[in-house]
Short mmCIF file of N, CA and C in Angstrom, two decimals:
data_model
loop_
_atom_site.label_atom_id
_atom_site.label_comp_id
_atom_site.label_asym_id
_atom_site.label_seq_id
_atom_site.Cartn_x
_atom_site.Cartn_y
_atom_site.Cartn_z
N MET A 74 9.23 2.61 -1.55
CA MET A 74 7.95 3.14 -1.21
C MET A 74 8.04 4.07 -0.03
N ARG A 75 8.78 3.68 0.98
CA ARG A 75 8.86 4.53 2.18
C ARG A 75 9.60 5.83 1.90
N ALA A 76 10.61 5.79 1.03
CA ALA A 76 11.32 7.02 0.67
C ALA A 76 10.39 7.96 -0.09
N VAL A 77 9.63 7.42 -1.01
CA VAL A 77 8.67 8.25 -1.76
C VAL A 77 7.60 8.79 -0.82
N CYS A 78 7.13 7.97 0.08
CA CYS A 78 6.11 8.39 1.04
C CYS A 78 6.63 9.53 1.90
N SER A 79 7.86 9.42 2.37
CA SER A 79 8.45 10.45 3.21
C SER A 79 8.60 11.76 2.44
N ARG A 80 9.12 11.68 1.23
CA ARG A 80 9.29 12.89 0.40
C ARG A 80 7.94 13.51 0.05
N SER A 81 6.97 12.68 -0.28
CA SER A 81 5.64 13.19 -0.63
C SER A 81 4.98 13.89 0.55
N SER A 82 5.11 13.32 1.73
CA SER A 82 4.47 13.92 2.89
C SER A 82 5.12 15.25 3.26
N ASP A 83 6.39 15.46 2.87
CA ASP A 83 7.04 16.75 3.07
C ASP A 83 6.44 17.83 2.16
N HIS A 84 6.02 17.43 0.96
CA HIS A 84 5.51 18.38 -0.02
C HIS A 84 3.99 18.53 -0.01
N PHE A 85 3.30 17.49 0.40
CA PHE A 85 1.83 17.52 0.46
C PHE A 85 1.42 17.38 1.92
N VAL A 86 1.44 18.49 2.61
CA VAL A 86 1.14 18.51 4.05
C VAL A 86 -0.37 18.60 4.24
N LEU A 87 -0.91 17.67 5.01
CA LEU A 87 -2.33 17.62 5.36
C LEU A 87 -3.28 17.68 4.17
N PRO A 88 -3.12 16.79 3.19
CA PRO A 88 -4.09 16.78 2.09
C PRO A 88 -5.45 16.30 2.60
N GLU A 89 -6.50 16.81 2.03
CA GLU A 89 -7.85 16.39 2.42
C GLU A 89 -8.09 14.93 2.02
N GLU A 90 -7.59 14.58 0.83
CA GLU A 90 -7.81 13.23 0.32
C GLU A 90 -6.54 12.72 -0.35
N VAL A 91 -6.30 11.42 -0.22
CA VAL A 91 -5.16 10.76 -0.86
C VAL A 91 -5.70 9.59 -1.67
N PHE A 92 -5.25 9.49 -2.91
CA PHE A 92 -5.66 8.41 -3.79
C PHE A 92 -4.43 7.60 -4.15
N VAL A 93 -4.39 6.33 -3.75
CA VAL A 93 -3.27 5.44 -4.01
C VAL A 93 -3.74 4.41 -5.03
N THR A 94 -2.97 4.21 -6.08
CA THR A 94 -3.35 3.24 -7.08
C THR A 94 -2.13 2.53 -7.64
N GLY A 95 -2.35 1.37 -8.18
CA GLY A 95 -1.31 0.62 -8.85
C GLY A 95 -1.96 -0.36 -9.81
N SER A 96 -1.25 -0.68 -10.87
CA SER A 96 -1.79 -1.58 -11.87
C SER A 96 -0.87 -2.78 -12.03
N SER A 97 -1.46 -3.90 -12.34
CA SER A 97 -0.75 -5.16 -12.51
C SER A 97 0.00 -5.49 -11.22
N ALA A 98 1.31 -5.69 -11.25
CA ALA A 98 2.05 -5.99 -10.02
C ALA A 98 1.96 -4.83 -9.04
N GLY A 99 1.84 -3.61 -9.55
CA GLY A 99 1.71 -2.43 -8.69
C GLY A 99 0.43 -2.42 -7.89
N ALA A 100 -0.56 -3.18 -8.31
CA ALA A 100 -1.81 -3.27 -7.54
C ALA A 100 -1.55 -3.86 -6.16
N TYR A 101 -0.68 -4.86 -6.12
CA TYR A 101 -0.35 -5.47 -4.84
C TYR A 101 0.39 -4.49 -3.94
N GLY A 102 1.30 -3.72 -4.51
CA GLY A 102 2.02 -2.71 -3.74
C GLY A 102 1.10 -1.64 -3.21
N ALA A 103 0.15 -1.19 -4.03
CA ALA A 103 -0.79 -0.16 -3.59
C ALA A 103 -1.62 -0.66 -2.41
N ILE A 104 -2.12 -1.86 -2.52
CA ILE A 104 -2.96 -2.43 -1.46
C ILE A 104 -2.14 -2.72 -0.21
N ALA A 105 -0.97 -3.31 -0.38
CA ALA A 105 -0.16 -3.71 0.77
C ALA A 105 0.43 -2.51 1.51
N ASN A 106 0.73 -1.42 0.79
CA ASN A 106 1.37 -0.27 1.41
C ASN A 106 0.42 0.82 1.85
N ALA A 107 -0.83 0.77 1.45
CA ALA A 107 -1.79 1.80 1.85
C ALA A 107 -1.89 1.98 3.36
N PRO A 108 -1.90 0.91 4.16
CA PRO A 108 -1.96 1.11 5.61
C PRO A 108 -0.78 1.92 6.15
N TYR A 109 0.40 1.73 5.56
CA TYR A 109 1.56 2.51 5.99
C TYR A 109 1.34 3.99 5.70
N HIS A 110 0.86 4.29 4.51
CA HIS A 110 0.56 5.69 4.15
C HIS A 110 -0.47 6.28 5.11
N MET A 111 -1.50 5.52 5.38
CA MET A 111 -2.59 6.01 6.24
C MET A 111 -2.11 6.33 7.64
N GLU A 112 -1.27 5.49 8.19
CA GLU A 112 -0.84 5.67 9.58
C GLU A 112 0.34 6.62 9.73
N ASN A 113 1.25 6.65 8.76
CA ASN A 113 2.50 7.37 8.94
C ASN A 113 2.60 8.68 8.17
N ALA A 114 2.09 8.74 6.98
CA ALA A 114 2.27 9.94 6.18
C ALA A 114 1.11 10.92 6.33
N TRP A 115 -0.11 10.41 6.20
CA TRP A 115 -1.27 11.29 6.22
C TRP A 115 -2.40 10.69 7.06
N PRO A 116 -2.23 10.59 8.37
CA PRO A 116 -3.23 9.92 9.22
C PRO A 116 -4.58 10.65 9.29
N SER A 117 -4.63 11.92 8.98
CA SER A 117 -5.90 12.64 9.06
C SER A 117 -6.58 12.79 7.70
N SER A 118 -6.01 12.21 6.66
CA SER A 118 -6.57 12.34 5.31
C SER A 118 -7.53 11.19 5.01
N ARG A 119 -8.48 11.47 4.13
CA ARG A 119 -9.38 10.42 3.64
C ARG A 119 -8.64 9.66 2.54
N PHE A 120 -8.71 8.34 2.57
CA PHE A 120 -7.98 7.50 1.63
C PHE A 120 -8.90 6.75 0.69
N SER A 121 -8.46 6.65 -0.55
CA SER A 121 -9.05 5.75 -1.53
C SER A 121 -7.91 4.95 -2.13
N VAL A 122 -8.11 3.64 -2.26
CA VAL A 122 -7.07 2.76 -2.79
C VAL A 122 -7.68 1.90 -3.88
N VAL A 123 -7.02 1.86 -5.04
CA VAL A 123 -7.46 1.00 -6.14
C VAL A 123 -6.28 0.15 -6.58
N GLY A 124 -6.45 -1.14 -6.51
CA GLY A 124 -5.48 -2.09 -7.05
C GLY A 124 -6.06 -2.63 -8.35
N ASP A 125 -5.61 -2.11 -9.49
CA ASP A 125 -6.19 -2.46 -10.78
C ASP A 125 -5.38 -3.56 -11.46
N ALA A 126 -6.06 -4.57 -11.92
CA ALA A 126 -5.47 -5.65 -12.73
C ALA A 126 -4.43 -6.45 -11.97
N GLY A 127 -4.59 -6.59 -10.68
CA GLY A 127 -3.67 -7.39 -9.89
C GLY A 127 -4.24 -8.74 -9.56
N ASN A 128 -4.94 -9.30 -10.48
CA ASN A 128 -5.64 -10.56 -10.22
C ASN A 128 -4.81 -11.77 -10.65
N GLY A 129 -3.68 -11.90 -10.00
CA GLY A 129 -2.81 -13.03 -10.32
C GLY A 129 -3.41 -14.34 -9.89
N VAL A 130 -2.92 -15.40 -10.45
CA VAL A 130 -3.37 -16.74 -10.10
C VAL A 130 -2.53 -17.20 -8.91
N ILE A 131 -3.17 -17.51 -7.81
CA ILE A 131 -2.48 -17.92 -6.60
C ILE A 131 -2.90 -19.34 -6.26
N THR A 132 -1.92 -20.20 -6.11
CA THR A 132 -2.22 -21.60 -5.78
C THR A 132 -2.31 -21.76 -4.26
N ASN A 133 -2.92 -22.83 -3.83
CA ASN A 133 -3.01 -23.13 -2.41
C ASN A 133 -1.60 -23.33 -1.82
N ASP A 134 -0.71 -23.92 -2.59
CA ASP A 134 0.66 -24.11 -2.14
C ASP A 134 1.32 -22.75 -1.85
N PHE A 135 1.08 -21.76 -2.70
CA PHE A 135 1.62 -20.42 -2.47
C PHE A 135 1.05 -19.83 -1.17
N LEU A 136 -0.24 -19.96 -0.98
CA LEU A 136 -0.87 -19.42 0.23
C LEU A 136 -0.31 -20.05 1.49
N VAL A 137 -0.09 -21.36 1.46
CA VAL A 137 0.37 -22.09 2.64
C VAL A 137 1.86 -21.88 2.88
N ASN A 138 2.67 -21.90 1.82
CA ASN A 138 4.12 -21.94 1.99
C ASN A 138 4.87 -20.64 1.71
N ASP A 139 4.31 -19.75 0.91
CA ASP A 139 5.10 -18.62 0.45
C ASP A 139 4.55 -17.24 0.80
N LEU A 140 3.28 -17.10 1.02
CA LEU A 140 2.69 -15.78 1.24
C LEU A 140 3.33 -15.05 2.42
N ALA A 141 3.67 -15.76 3.47
CA ALA A 141 4.28 -15.14 4.65
C ALA A 141 5.61 -14.46 4.31
N ASN A 142 6.29 -14.91 3.26
CA ASN A 142 7.57 -14.31 2.86
C ASN A 142 7.42 -12.89 2.34
N TRP A 143 6.21 -12.49 1.97
CA TRP A 143 5.98 -11.15 1.45
C TRP A 143 5.93 -10.11 2.58
N GLY A 144 5.73 -10.53 3.82
CA GLY A 144 5.71 -9.60 4.94
C GLY A 144 4.50 -8.68 4.99
N LEU A 145 3.40 -9.10 4.40
CA LEU A 145 2.20 -8.25 4.37
C LEU A 145 1.62 -7.98 5.74
N GLU A 146 1.78 -8.91 6.66
CA GLU A 146 1.21 -8.73 7.99
C GLU A 146 1.84 -7.54 8.70
N GLN A 147 2.99 -7.07 8.28
CA GLN A 147 3.64 -5.90 8.87
C GLN A 147 2.82 -4.64 8.64
N ASN A 148 2.00 -4.62 7.61
CA ASN A 148 1.21 -3.43 7.26
C ASN A 148 -0.21 -3.49 7.76
N LEU A 149 -0.55 -4.51 8.51
CA LEU A 149 -1.93 -4.61 9.01
C LEU A 149 -2.11 -3.80 10.28
#
């Protein structure tokens, strides 16, 4: 993701708007990585993010024991 973000920001300099989307498992990537795009690649652009069909079933055990392994807090 970061390599694509870096290459894209070289080619799309100062876009007015950026639309990030992902479907199924990609929905989680779109949502989790959007803050990185906003802060590092295009901080002055307006952002829209859609995570489509990423409605996985998450158990309480996953939330308590495993979610931290994804490193999502790094993008907050």
